[in-house]
Coordinates of C-alpha atoms and ligand atoms in Angstrom, one line a residue:
M1 CA -14.2 30.0 34.9
V2 CA -16.8 32.7 34.4
N3 CA -13.9 35.2 33.6
K4 CA -12.5 32.9 30.9
G5 CA -15.9 32.6 29.3
W6 CA -16.3 36.4 29.1
A7 CA -12.8 36.8 27.7
W8 CA -13.5 34.4 24.9
L9 CA -16.8 36.2 24.2
E10 CA -15.0 39.6 24.1
I11 CA -12.4 38.2 21.7
W12 CA -15.2 36.8 19.4
L13 CA -17.0 40.1 19.5
C14 CA -13.9 42.0 18.7
R15 CA -13.0 39.8 15.7
S16 CA -16.5 39.8 14.3
S17 CA -16.8 43.6 14.6
R18 CA -13.5 44.0 12.8
K19 CA -14.7 41.6 10.1
R20 CA -17.9 43.6 9.7
R21 CA -16.0 46.9 9.6
N22 CA -13.7 45.6 6.9
Q23 CA -16.6 44.2 4.9
M24 CA -18.2 47.7 5.0
V25 CA -15.2 49.5 3.5
Q26 CA -16.0 50.9 0.0
K27 CA -13.8 51.7 -2.9
L28 CA -13.1 55.4 -3.4
S29 CA -15.3 57.1 -6.0
A30 CA -13.8 58.3 -9.2
D31 CA -14.6 61.9 -8.2
A32 CA -13.0 61.5 -4.7
R33 CA -9.9 59.9 -6.3
E34 CA -9.5 62.7 -8.8
A35 CA -10.0 65.3 -6.1
F36 CA -7.4 63.7 -3.8
L37 CA -4.7 63.3 -6.6
G38 CA -5.3 66.8 -7.8
E39 CA -5.0 68.3 -4.3
N40 CA -2.0 66.0 -3.3
P41 CA 0.3 65.9 -6.3
G42 CA 3.0 64.1 -4.4
W43 CA 0.9 60.9 -4.3
K44 CA 1.0 59.1 -7.7
P45 CA -1.4 56.3 -8.8
Q46 CA 0.3 53.0 -9.4
D47 CA 0.4 51.2 -12.7
G48 CA -1.3 47.8 -12.6
R49 CA -2.9 48.2 -9.2
D50 CA -5.4 50.5 -7.5
A51 CA -2.9 52.1 -5.1
I52 CA -1.1 55.4 -4.5
K53 CA 2.6 55.8 -3.8
K54 CA 4.9 58.6 -2.5
T55 CA 8.6 58.8 -1.7
F56 CA 10.0 60.8 1.2
V57 CA 13.7 61.8 1.6
F58 CA 15.0 62.9 5.0
G59 CA 18.3 64.3 6.2
D60 CA 19.4 61.0 7.7
F61 CA 18.2 57.6 8.9
N62 CA 17.3 58.9 12.3
A63 CA 14.8 61.4 10.8
A64 CA 13.4 58.7 8.5
W65 CA 12.9 56.3 11.3
G66 CA 11.2 58.9 13.5
F67 CA 8.8 59.6 10.6
M68 CA 8.1 55.8 10.2
N69 CA 7.5 55.5 13.9
R70 CA 4.9 58.2 14.0
I71 CA 3.1 56.6 11.0
A72 CA 3.3 53.1 12.6
L73 CA 1.6 54.3 15.7
A74 CA -1.2 56.0 13.8
A75 CA -1.6 53.1 11.4
E76 CA -1.9 50.7 14.3
K77 CA -4.5 52.9 16.0
A78 CA -6.5 53.1 12.7
D79 CA -5.9 49.4 11.9
H80 CA -4.9 50.5 8.5
H81 CA -1.2 49.9 7.5
P82 CA 1.1 51.2 4.8
E83 CA 3.2 49.1 2.5
W84 CA 6.6 50.7 2.7
F85 CA 10.3 50.4 1.9
N86 CA 13.1 52.2 3.7
V87 CA 16.8 52.5 2.9
Y88 CA 18.8 55.0 5.0
N89 CA 17.0 58.4 4.7
K90 CA 14.5 57.4 2.0
V91 CA 11.0 56.0 2.7
E92 CA 8.7 54.8 -0.1
I93 CA 5.1 54.4 0.9
T94 CA 2.3 52.6 -1.0
L95 CA -1.3 52.8 0.2
T96 CA -4.2 50.6 -0.7
T97 CA -7.1 48.8 1.1
H98 CA -6.9 45.1 0.9
D99 CA -10.5 44.7 2.0
A100 CA -11.7 47.0 -0.8
D101 CA -9.3 45.6 -3.3
G102 CA -8.3 49.1 -4.1
L103 CA -8.2 52.7 -2.7
S104 CA -10.6 53.7 0.0
E105 CA -11.2 56.7 2.3
R106 CA -8.9 55.0 4.8
D107 CA -6.0 55.5 2.3
V108 CA -6.9 59.1 1.8
S109 CA -7.0 59.7 5.6
L110 CA -3.7 57.9 6.2
A111 CA -2.0 59.7 3.2
K112 CA -3.0 63.1 4.7
F113 CA -1.6 62.1 8.1
I114 CA 1.6 60.9 6.5
D115 CA 2.1 64.2 4.8
S116 CA 1.5 66.0 8.1
A117 CA 4.0 63.7 9.8
A118 CA 6.6 64.4 7.2
G119 CA 6.8 68.0 8.2
G120 CA 7.1 69.4 4.7
V121 CA 9.8 67.1 3.5
Ligands
HBI201 N1 -4.1 47.9 6.0 N2 -3.7 49.0 4.1 C1 -4.4 48.1 4.8 N3 -5.5 47.6 4.1 C2 -6.3 46.7 4.8 O1 -7.3 46.2 4.2 C3 -6.0 46.4 6.2 C4 -4.9 47.0 6.7 N4 -4.5 46.7 8.0 C5 -5.3 45.8 8.8 C6 -6.4 45.2 8.1 N5 -6.8 45.5 6.9 C7 -7.2 44.3 9.0 O2 -8.4 44.9 9.4 C8 -7.5 42.9 8.3 O3 -8.4 43.1 7.3 C9 -6.2 42.3 7.9

């Protein structure tokens, strides 16, 4: 019975720490946003929402899926996930932070990882 008690406590602590972490996320400053977009021209700001989007085109579906798999593993580890659409060899990715209601440093970090995972595509 003691084990079950500790397990519930661990779950509660994990959920509350995630909630605190997400409440702490701040929107990207205007300077940081401008710097990122200037240094990463492939990422475009979205009309009507505080998000960035980029499209990647690979040789075939297999390459696109491998790319998505690499991103999925990193996103899960970071607890920060893309909004994406894939058809055959094309992957469209949109990044924003729901908990900040807009762009945050988490999106910048994930975008840089995504570009590295794309291998120059
Ligand atoms: N992914 N892009 C993005 N934005 C979030 O705010 C977010 C996420 N993945 C998981 C996540 N938040 C959780 O921490 C909960 O807030 C849903």
